Coordinates of N, CA, C and O in Angstrom, one line a residue:
X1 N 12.5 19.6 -22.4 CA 12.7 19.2 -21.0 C 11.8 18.1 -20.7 O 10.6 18.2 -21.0
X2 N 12.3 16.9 -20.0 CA 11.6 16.2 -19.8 C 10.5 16.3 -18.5 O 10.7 17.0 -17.5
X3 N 9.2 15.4 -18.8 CA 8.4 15.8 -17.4 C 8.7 15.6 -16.2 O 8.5 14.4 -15.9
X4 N 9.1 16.1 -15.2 CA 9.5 16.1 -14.5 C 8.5 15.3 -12.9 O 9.0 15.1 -11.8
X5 N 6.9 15.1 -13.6 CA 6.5 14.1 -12.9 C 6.5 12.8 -13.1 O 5.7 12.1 -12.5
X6 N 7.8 12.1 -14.3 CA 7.4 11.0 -14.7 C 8.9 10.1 -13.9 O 10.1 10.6 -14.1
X7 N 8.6 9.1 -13.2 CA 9.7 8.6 -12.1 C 9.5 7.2 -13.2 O 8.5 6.8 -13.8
X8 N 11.1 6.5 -13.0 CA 11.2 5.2 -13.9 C 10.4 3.9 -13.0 O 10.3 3.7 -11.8
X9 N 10.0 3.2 -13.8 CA 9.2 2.0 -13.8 C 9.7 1.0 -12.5 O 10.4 0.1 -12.9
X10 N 9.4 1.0 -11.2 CA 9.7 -0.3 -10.5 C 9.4 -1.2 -10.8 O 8.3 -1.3 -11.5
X11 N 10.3 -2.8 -10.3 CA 9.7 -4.0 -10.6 C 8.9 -4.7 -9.7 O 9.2 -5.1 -8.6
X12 N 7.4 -4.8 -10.5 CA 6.4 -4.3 -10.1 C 6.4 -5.9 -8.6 O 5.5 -5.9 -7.7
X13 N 7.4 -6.8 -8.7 CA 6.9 -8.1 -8.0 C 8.5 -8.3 -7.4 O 9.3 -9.0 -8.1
X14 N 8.9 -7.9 -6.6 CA 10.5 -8.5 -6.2 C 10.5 -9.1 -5.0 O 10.2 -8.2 -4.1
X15 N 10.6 -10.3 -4.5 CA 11.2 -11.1 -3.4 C 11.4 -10.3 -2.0 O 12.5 -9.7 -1.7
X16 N 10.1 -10.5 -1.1 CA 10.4 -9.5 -0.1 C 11.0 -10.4 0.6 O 10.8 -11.6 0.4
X17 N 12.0 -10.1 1.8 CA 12.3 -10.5 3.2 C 12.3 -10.3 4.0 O 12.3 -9.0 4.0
X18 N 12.2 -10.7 5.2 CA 11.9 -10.5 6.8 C 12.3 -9.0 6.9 O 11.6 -8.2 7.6
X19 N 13.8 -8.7 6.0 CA 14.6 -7.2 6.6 C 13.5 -6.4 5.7 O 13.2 -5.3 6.2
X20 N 13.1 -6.7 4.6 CA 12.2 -6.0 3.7 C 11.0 -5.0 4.6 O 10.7 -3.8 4.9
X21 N 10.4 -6.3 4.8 CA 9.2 -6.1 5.9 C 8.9 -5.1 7.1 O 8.0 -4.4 7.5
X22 N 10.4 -5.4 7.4 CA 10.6 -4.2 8.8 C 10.9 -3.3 8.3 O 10.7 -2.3 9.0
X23 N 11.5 -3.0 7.1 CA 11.5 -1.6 6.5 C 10.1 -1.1 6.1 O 10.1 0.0 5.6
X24 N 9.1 -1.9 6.1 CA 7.7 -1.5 5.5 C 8.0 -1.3 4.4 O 8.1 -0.1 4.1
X25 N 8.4 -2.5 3.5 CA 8.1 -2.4 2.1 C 7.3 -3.3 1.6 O 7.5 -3.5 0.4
X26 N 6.1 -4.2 2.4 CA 4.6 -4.4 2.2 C 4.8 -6.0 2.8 O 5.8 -6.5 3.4
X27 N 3.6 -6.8 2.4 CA 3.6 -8.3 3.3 C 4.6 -9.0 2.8 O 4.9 -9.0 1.6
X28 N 5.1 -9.6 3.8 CA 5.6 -10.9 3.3 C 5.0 -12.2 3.6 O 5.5 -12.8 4.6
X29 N 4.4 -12.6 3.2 CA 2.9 -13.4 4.3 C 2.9 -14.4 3.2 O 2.5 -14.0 2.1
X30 N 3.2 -15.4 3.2 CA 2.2 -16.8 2.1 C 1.1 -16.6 2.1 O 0.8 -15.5 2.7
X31 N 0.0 -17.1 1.5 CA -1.2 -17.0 0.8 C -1.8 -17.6 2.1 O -1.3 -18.6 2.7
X32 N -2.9 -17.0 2.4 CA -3.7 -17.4 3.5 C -4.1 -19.1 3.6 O -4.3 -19.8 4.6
X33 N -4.2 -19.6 1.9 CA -4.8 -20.8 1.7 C -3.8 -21.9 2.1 O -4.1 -23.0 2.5
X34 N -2.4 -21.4 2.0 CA -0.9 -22.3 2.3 C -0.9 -23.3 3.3 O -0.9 -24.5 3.2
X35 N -1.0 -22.2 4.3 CA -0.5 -22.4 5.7 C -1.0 -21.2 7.1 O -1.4 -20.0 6.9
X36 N -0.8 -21.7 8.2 CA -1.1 -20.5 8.9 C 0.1 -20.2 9.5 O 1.1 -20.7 9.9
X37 N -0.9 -18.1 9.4 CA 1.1 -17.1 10.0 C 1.4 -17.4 10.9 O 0.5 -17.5 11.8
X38 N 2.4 -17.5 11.3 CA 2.9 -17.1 12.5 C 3.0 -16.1 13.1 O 2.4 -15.2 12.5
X39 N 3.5 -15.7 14.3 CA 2.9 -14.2 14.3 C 3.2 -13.4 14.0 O 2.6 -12.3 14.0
X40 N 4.9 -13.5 13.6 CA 5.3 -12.3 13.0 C 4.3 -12.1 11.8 O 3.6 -11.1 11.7
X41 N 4.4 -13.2 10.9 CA 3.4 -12.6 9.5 C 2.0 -12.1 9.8 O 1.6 -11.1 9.2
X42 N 1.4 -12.7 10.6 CA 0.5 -12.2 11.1 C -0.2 -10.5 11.9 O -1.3 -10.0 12.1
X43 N 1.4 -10.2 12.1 CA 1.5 -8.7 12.8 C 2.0 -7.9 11.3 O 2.0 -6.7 11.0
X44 N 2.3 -8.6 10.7 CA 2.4 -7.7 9.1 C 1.7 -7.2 8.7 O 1.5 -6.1 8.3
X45 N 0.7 -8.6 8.9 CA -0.2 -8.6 7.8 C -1.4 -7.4 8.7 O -1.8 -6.4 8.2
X46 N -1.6 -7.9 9.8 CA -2.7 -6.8 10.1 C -2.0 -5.3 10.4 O -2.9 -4.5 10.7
X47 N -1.1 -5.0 10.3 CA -1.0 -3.9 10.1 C -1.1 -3.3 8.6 O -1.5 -2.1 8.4
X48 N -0.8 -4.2 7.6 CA -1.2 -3.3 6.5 C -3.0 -3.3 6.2 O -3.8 -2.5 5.6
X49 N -3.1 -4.6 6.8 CA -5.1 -4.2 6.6 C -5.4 -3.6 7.6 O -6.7 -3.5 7.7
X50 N -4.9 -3.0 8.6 CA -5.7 -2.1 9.5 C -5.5 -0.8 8.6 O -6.5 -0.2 8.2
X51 N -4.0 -0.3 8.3 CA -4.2 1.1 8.0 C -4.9 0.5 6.7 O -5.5 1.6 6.4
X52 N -5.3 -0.4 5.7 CA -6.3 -0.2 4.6 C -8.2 -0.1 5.4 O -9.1 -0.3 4.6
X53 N -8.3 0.0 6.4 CA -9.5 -0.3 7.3 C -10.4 0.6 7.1 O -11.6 0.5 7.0
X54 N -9.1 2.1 7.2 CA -10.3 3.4 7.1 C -11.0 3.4 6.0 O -10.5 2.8 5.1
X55 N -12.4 4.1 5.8 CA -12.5 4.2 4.6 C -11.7 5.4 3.5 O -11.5 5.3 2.3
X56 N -11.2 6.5 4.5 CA -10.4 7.6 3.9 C -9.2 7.0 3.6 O -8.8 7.1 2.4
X57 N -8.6 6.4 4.3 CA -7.4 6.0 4.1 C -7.2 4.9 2.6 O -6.2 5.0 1.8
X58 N -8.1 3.9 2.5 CA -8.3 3.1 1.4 C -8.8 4.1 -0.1 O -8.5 3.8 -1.3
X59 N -9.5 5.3 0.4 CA -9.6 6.2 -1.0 C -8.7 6.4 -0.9 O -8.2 5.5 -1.5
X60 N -7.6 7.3 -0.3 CA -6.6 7.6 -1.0 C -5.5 6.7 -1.3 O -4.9 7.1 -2.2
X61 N -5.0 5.6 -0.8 CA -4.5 4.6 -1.5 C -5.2 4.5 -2.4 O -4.5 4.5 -3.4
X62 N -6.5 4.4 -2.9 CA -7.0 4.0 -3.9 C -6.5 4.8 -5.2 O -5.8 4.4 -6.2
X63 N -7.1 6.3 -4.9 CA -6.4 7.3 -5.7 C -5.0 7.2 -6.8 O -4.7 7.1 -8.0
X64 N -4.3 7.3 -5.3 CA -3.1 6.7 -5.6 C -2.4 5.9 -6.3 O -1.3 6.1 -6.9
X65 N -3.0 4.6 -6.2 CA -2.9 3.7 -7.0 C -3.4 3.8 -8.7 O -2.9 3.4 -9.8
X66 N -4.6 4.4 -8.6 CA -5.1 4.2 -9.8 C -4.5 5.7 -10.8 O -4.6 5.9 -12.0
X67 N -4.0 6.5 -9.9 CA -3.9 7.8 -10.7 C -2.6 7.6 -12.0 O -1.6 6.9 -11.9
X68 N -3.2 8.4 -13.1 CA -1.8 8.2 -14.0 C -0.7 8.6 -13.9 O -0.4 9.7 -13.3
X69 N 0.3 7.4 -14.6 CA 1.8 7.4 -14.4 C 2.2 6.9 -13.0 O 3.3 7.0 -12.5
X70 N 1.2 6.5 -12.4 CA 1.2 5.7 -10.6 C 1.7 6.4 -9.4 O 2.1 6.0 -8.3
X71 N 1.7 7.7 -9.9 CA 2.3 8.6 -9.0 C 1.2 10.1 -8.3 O 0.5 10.5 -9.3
X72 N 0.9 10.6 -7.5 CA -0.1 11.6 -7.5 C 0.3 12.7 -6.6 O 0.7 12.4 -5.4
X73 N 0.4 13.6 -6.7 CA 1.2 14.8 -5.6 C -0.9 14.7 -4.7 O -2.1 14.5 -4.8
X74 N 0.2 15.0 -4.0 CA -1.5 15.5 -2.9 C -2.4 16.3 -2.8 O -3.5 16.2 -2.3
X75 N -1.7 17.4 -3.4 CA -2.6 18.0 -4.2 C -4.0 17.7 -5.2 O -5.2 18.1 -5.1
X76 N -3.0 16.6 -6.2 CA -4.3 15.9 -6.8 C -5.5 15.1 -5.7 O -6.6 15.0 -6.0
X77 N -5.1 14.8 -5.1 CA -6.1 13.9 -4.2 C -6.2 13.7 -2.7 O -5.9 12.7 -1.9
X78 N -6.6 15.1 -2.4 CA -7.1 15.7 -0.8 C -8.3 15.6 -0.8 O -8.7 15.1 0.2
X79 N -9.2 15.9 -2.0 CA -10.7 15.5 -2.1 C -11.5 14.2 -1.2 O -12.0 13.2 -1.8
X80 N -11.5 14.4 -0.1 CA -12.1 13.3 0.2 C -12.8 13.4 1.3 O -13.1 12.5 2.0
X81 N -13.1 14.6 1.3 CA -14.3 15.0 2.5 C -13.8 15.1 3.8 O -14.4 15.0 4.8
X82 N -12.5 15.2 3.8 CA -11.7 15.4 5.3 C -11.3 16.8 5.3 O -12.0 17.5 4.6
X83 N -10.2 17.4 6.1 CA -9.7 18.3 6.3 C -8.0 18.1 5.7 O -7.6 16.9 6.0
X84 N -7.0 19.0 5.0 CA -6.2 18.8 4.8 C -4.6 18.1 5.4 O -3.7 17.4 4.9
X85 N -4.8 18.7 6.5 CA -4.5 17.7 8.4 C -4.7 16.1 8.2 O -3.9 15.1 8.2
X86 N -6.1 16.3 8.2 CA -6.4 15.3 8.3 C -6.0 14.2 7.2 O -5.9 13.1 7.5
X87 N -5.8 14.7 5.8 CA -5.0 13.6 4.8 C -3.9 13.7 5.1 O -3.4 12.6 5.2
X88 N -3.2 14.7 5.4 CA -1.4 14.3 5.8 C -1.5 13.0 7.3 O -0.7 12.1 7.4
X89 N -2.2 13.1 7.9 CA -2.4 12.1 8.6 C -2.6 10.5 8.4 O -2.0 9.5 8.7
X90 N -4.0 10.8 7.5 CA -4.1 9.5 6.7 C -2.4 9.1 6.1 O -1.7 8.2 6.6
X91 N -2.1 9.9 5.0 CA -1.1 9.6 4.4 C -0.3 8.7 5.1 O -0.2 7.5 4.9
X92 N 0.3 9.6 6.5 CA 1.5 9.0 7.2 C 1.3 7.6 7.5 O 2.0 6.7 7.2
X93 N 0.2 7.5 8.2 CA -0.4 6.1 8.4 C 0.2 5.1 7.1 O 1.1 4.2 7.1
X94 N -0.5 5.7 6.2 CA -0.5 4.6 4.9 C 1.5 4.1 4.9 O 2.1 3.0 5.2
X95 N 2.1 5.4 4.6 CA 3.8 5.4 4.8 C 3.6 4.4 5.8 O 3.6 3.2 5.4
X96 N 3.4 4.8 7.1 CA 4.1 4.1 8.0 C 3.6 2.0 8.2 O 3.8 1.0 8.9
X97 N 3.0 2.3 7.3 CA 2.6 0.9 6.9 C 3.0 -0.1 6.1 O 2.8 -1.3 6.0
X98 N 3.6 1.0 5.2 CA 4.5 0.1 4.0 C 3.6 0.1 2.6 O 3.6 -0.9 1.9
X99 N 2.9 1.2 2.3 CA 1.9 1.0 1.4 C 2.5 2.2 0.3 O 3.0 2.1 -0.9
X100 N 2.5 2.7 0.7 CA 3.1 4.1 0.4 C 4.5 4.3 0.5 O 5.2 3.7 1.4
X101 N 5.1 5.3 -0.7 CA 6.3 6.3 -0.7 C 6.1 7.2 -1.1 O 5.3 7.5 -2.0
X102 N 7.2 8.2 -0.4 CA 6.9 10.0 -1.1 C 8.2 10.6 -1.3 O 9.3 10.1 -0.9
X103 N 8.0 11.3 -1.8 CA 8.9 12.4 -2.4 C 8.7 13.5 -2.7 O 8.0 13.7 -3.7
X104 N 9.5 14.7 -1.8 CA 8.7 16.3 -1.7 C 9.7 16.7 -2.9 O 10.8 16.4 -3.2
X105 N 8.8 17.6 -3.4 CA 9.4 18.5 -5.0 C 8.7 19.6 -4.9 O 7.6 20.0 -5.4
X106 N 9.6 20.3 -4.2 CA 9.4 21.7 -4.0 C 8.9 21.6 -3.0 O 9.4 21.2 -2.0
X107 N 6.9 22.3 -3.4 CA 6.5 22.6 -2.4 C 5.4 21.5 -2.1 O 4.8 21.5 -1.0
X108 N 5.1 20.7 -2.8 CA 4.3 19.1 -3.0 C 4.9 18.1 -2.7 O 6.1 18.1 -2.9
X109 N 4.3 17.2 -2.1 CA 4.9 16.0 -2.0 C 3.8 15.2 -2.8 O 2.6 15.5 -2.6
X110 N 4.5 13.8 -4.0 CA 4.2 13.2 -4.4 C 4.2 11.6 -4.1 O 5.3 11.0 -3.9
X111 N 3.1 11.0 -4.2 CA 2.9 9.6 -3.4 C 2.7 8.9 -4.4 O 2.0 9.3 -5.3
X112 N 3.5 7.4 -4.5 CA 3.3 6.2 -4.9 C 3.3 5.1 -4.0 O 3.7 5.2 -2.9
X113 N 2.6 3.8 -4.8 CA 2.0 2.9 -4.1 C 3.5 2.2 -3.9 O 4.5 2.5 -4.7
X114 N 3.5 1.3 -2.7 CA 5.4 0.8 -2.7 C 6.0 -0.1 -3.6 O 5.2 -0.4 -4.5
X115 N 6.3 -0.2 -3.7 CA 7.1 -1.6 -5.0 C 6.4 -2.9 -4.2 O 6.5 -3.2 -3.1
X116 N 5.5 -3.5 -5.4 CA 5.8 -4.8 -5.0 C 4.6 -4.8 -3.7 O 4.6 -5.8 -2.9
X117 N 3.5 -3.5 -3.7 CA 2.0 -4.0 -2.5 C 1.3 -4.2 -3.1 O 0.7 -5.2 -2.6
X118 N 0.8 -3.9 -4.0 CA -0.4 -4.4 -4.8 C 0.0 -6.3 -5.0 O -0.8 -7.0 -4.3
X119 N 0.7 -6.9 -5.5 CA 1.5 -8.1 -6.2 C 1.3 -8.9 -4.6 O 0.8 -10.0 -4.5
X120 N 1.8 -8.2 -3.6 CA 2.3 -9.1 -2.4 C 0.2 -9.2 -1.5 O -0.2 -10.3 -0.9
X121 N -0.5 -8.0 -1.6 CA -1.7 -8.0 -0.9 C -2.4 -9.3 -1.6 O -2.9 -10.2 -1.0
X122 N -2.3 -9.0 -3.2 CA -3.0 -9.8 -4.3 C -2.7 -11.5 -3.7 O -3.7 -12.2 -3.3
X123 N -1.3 -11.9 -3.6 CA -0.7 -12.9 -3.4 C -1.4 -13.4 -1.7 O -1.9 -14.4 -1.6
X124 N -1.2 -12.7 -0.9 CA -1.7 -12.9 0.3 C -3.1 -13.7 0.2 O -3.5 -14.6 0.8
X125 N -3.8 -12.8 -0.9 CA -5.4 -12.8 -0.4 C -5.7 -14.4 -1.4 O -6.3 -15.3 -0.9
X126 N -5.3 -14.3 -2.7 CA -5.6 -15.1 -3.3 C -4.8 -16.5 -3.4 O -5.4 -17.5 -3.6
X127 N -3.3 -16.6 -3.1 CA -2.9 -17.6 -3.3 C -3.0 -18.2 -5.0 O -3.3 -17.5 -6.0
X128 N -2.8 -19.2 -5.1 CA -2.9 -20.0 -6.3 C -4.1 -19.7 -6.6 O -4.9 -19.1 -5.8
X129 N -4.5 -20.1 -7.7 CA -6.4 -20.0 -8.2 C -6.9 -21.0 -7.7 O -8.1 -20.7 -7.4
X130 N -6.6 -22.2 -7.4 CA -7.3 -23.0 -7.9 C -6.9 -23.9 -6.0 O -7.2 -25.1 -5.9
X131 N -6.6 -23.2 -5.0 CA -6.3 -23.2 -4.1 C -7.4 -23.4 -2.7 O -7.1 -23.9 -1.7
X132 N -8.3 -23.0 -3.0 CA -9.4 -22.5 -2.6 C -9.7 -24.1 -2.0 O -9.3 -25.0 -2.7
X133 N -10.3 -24.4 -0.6 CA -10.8 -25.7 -0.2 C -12.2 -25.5 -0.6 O -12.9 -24.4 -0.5
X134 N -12.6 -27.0 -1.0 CA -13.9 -27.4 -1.0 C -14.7 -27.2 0.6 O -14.3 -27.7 1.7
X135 N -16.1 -26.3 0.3 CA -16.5 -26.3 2.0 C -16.8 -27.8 2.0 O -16.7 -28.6 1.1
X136 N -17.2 -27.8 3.4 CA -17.3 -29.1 4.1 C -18.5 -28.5 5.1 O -18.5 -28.6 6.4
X137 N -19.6 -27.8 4.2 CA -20.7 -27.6 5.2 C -21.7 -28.7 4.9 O -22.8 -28.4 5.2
X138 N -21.5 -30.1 4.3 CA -22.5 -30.9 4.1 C -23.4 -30.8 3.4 O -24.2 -31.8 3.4
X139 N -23.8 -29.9 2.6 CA -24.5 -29.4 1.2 C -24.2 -30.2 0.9 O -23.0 -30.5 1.0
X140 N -25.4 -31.0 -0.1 CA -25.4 -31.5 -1.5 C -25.6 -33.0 -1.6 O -25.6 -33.6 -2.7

């Protein structure tokens, strides 16, 4: 019988859109270095770095992310010095932000990070490599 916690592989980087976004399926934002958001991107974007703000909230995304096979029932990772309540709460946040997906199996519900947040936060923050402006604080 196969494991029955092992869910098939998403692609890990797929072309978000506007309709994407309002489903909270993570930023759709150009690289900060581009250009500046507008405000829709800009109300994306801080909504997913607010719910990443808490420090609870960023362990357990963290958890989550890093846990094997990319998937973690909650079980595995309530540990976090809160109250039980209180991680189903974090959680929802995280969901309701587009960071997170779940799926109850049985009596657990298991969380994965969404398709395509890690790829789209990475992209936001970093842009190209080599992107980065020269300061212009007059040093040198």
């Amino acid at each position: 019988m196969p494991d029955a916690r092992t869910l098939p592989l998403l692609d890990p980087a797929p072309t978000l859109t506007t309709a994407d976004t309002a489903a909270g399926a993570g930023p759709c934002c150009p690289p900060l270095t581009e250009r500046p958001l507008d405000a829709r991107e800009a109300e994306t974007a801080a909504r997913v770095f607010k719910a990443l703000g808490d420090p609870v909230r960023l362990r357990l995304f963290s958890a989550v992310a890093s846990h094997p096979g990319g998937e973690a029932c909650v079980c595995d990772i309530s540990d976090v010095g809160v109250s039980q309540p209180t991680v189903s709460h974090h959680l929802k946040k995280l969901r309701e932000a587009g960071l997170l997906t779940s799926e109850r199996r049985g009596t657990w519900v298991y969380y994965r990070v969404a398709p395509s947040v890690l790829a789209s936060l990475g992209r936001i923050l970093t842009g190209a490599a080599g992107a980065a402006r020269p300061s212009s604080s007059g040093a040198g």
